[in-house]
């Protein structure tokens, strides 16, 4: 778990430990998710950690990494992995999450961008179906009654009003 626990009260820490939710993710697209990786920015390490602590860390990490590499090899895996790290506060993060989701590699909540994208897609599909239904009804109506028939005119007006309202909703969601 990330060391950011020291910034929150102990009751919250205990709850987060039980749920395995990472407190550093609060307020982000990863809120409520478990931490799977520990990332140390080397610039932060240089800036904030003294030489003695860095040397101690290097010895410990070397030992730990050696054990992990050995264990991975015994499991028939490559001894180490390489990763791309992206800060979750980047303005393009929803695009990245959408790609991860599309490839089954996102373990977080659906991103707000992908939820909105899905809603837009569903609205477009509904608009297409709606227009097809209106055109089909108008085609059938034209075969049964003439356009000037007062009985069918009210159906036509209702369809036009419905279509206008639907387009207004569609336009709002498409923005």
Coordinates of C-alpha atoms in Angstrom, one line a residue, residues 42-123:
X42 CA 13.9 8.4 -10.1
X43 CA 13.9 12.2 -10.1
X44 CA 12.0 12.1 -6.8
X45 CA 14.4 9.5 -5.4
X46 CA 17.3 11.8 -6.3
X47 CA 15.6 14.9 -4.9
X48 CA 14.1 13.6 -1.7
X49 CA 16.1 10.6 -0.5
X50 CA 19.5 10.9 1.1
X51 CA 22.5 9.0 -0.1
X52 CA 22.4 6.5 2.8
X53 CA 18.8 5.6 2.2
X54 CA 19.4 5.3 -1.5
X55 CA 22.2 2.9 -0.9
X56 CA 20.1 0.8 1.5
X57 CA 17.2 0.8 -1.0
X58 CA 19.5 -0.2 -3.8
X59 CA 20.7 -3.2 -1.8
X60 CA 17.2 -4.3 -0.8
X61 CA 15.8 -3.8 -4.3
X62 CA 18.7 -5.7 -5.9
X63 CA 18.0 -8.6 -3.5
X64 CA 14.2 -8.5 -4.0
X65 CA 14.5 -8.2 -7.8
X66 CA 16.9 -11.1 -7.9
X67 CA 14.4 -13.3 -6.1
X68 CA 11.6 -12.2 -8.3
X69 CA 13.6 -12.8 -11.5
X70 CA 14.6 -16.3 -10.2
X71 CA 11.0 -17.1 -9.3
X72 CA 9.7 -15.9 -12.7
X73 CA 12.3 -18.1 -14.5
X74 CA 11.3 -21.1 -12.5
X75 CA 7.6 -20.4 -13.5
X76 CA 8.7 -20.4 -17.2
X77 CA 8.4 -16.7 -17.6
X78 CA 10.8 -14.0 -18.8
X79 CA 12.9 -12.9 -15.8
X80 CA 11.6 -9.3 -15.8
X81 CA 8.9 -7.2 -17.4
X82 CA 9.1 -3.6 -18.8
X83 CA 6.3 -1.2 -18.3
X84 CA 4.9 2.1 -19.6
X85 CA 3.9 4.4 -16.8
X86 CA 1.3 7.1 -17.4
X87 CA 0.2 9.6 -14.7
X88 CA -3.5 9.3 -14.2
X89 CA -3.9 13.1 -14.1
X90 CA -2.8 13.4 -17.8
X91 CA -5.5 15.1 -19.9
X92 CA -5.5 12.2 -22.4
X93 CA -5.9 9.5 -19.7
X94 CA -9.5 8.6 -20.8
X95 CA -8.1 7.8 -24.3
X96 CA -5.5 5.5 -22.7
X97 CA -8.2 3.8 -20.5
X98 CA -10.4 3.3 -23.5
X99 CA -7.6 1.5 -25.3
X100 CA -6.9 -0.6 -22.2
X101 CA -10.6 -1.4 -21.8
X102 CA -10.9 -2.4 -25.4
X103 CA -8.1 -4.9 -25.0
X104 CA -9.2 -6.3 -21.6
X105 CA -6.4 -4.7 -19.6
X106 CA -8.3 -2.3 -17.4
X107 CA -9.2 -3.4 -13.9
X108 CA -10.6 -0.1 -12.7
X109 CA -14.1 1.3 -12.9
X110 CA -15.2 2.3 -16.4
X111 CA -13.7 5.6 -17.2
X112 CA -16.0 8.6 -17.4
X113 CA -14.9 9.1 -21.0
X114 CA -15.7 5.6 -22.0
X115 CA -19.1 5.7 -20.3
X116 CA -19.9 8.9 -22.2
X117 CA -18.6 7.4 -25.4
X118 CA -20.8 4.4 -25.0
X119 CA -23.8 6.6 -24.2
X120 CA -23.1 8.6 -27.4
X121 CA -22.9 5.4 -29.4
X122 CA -26.1 4.1 -28.0
X123 CA -27.9 7.4 -28.8

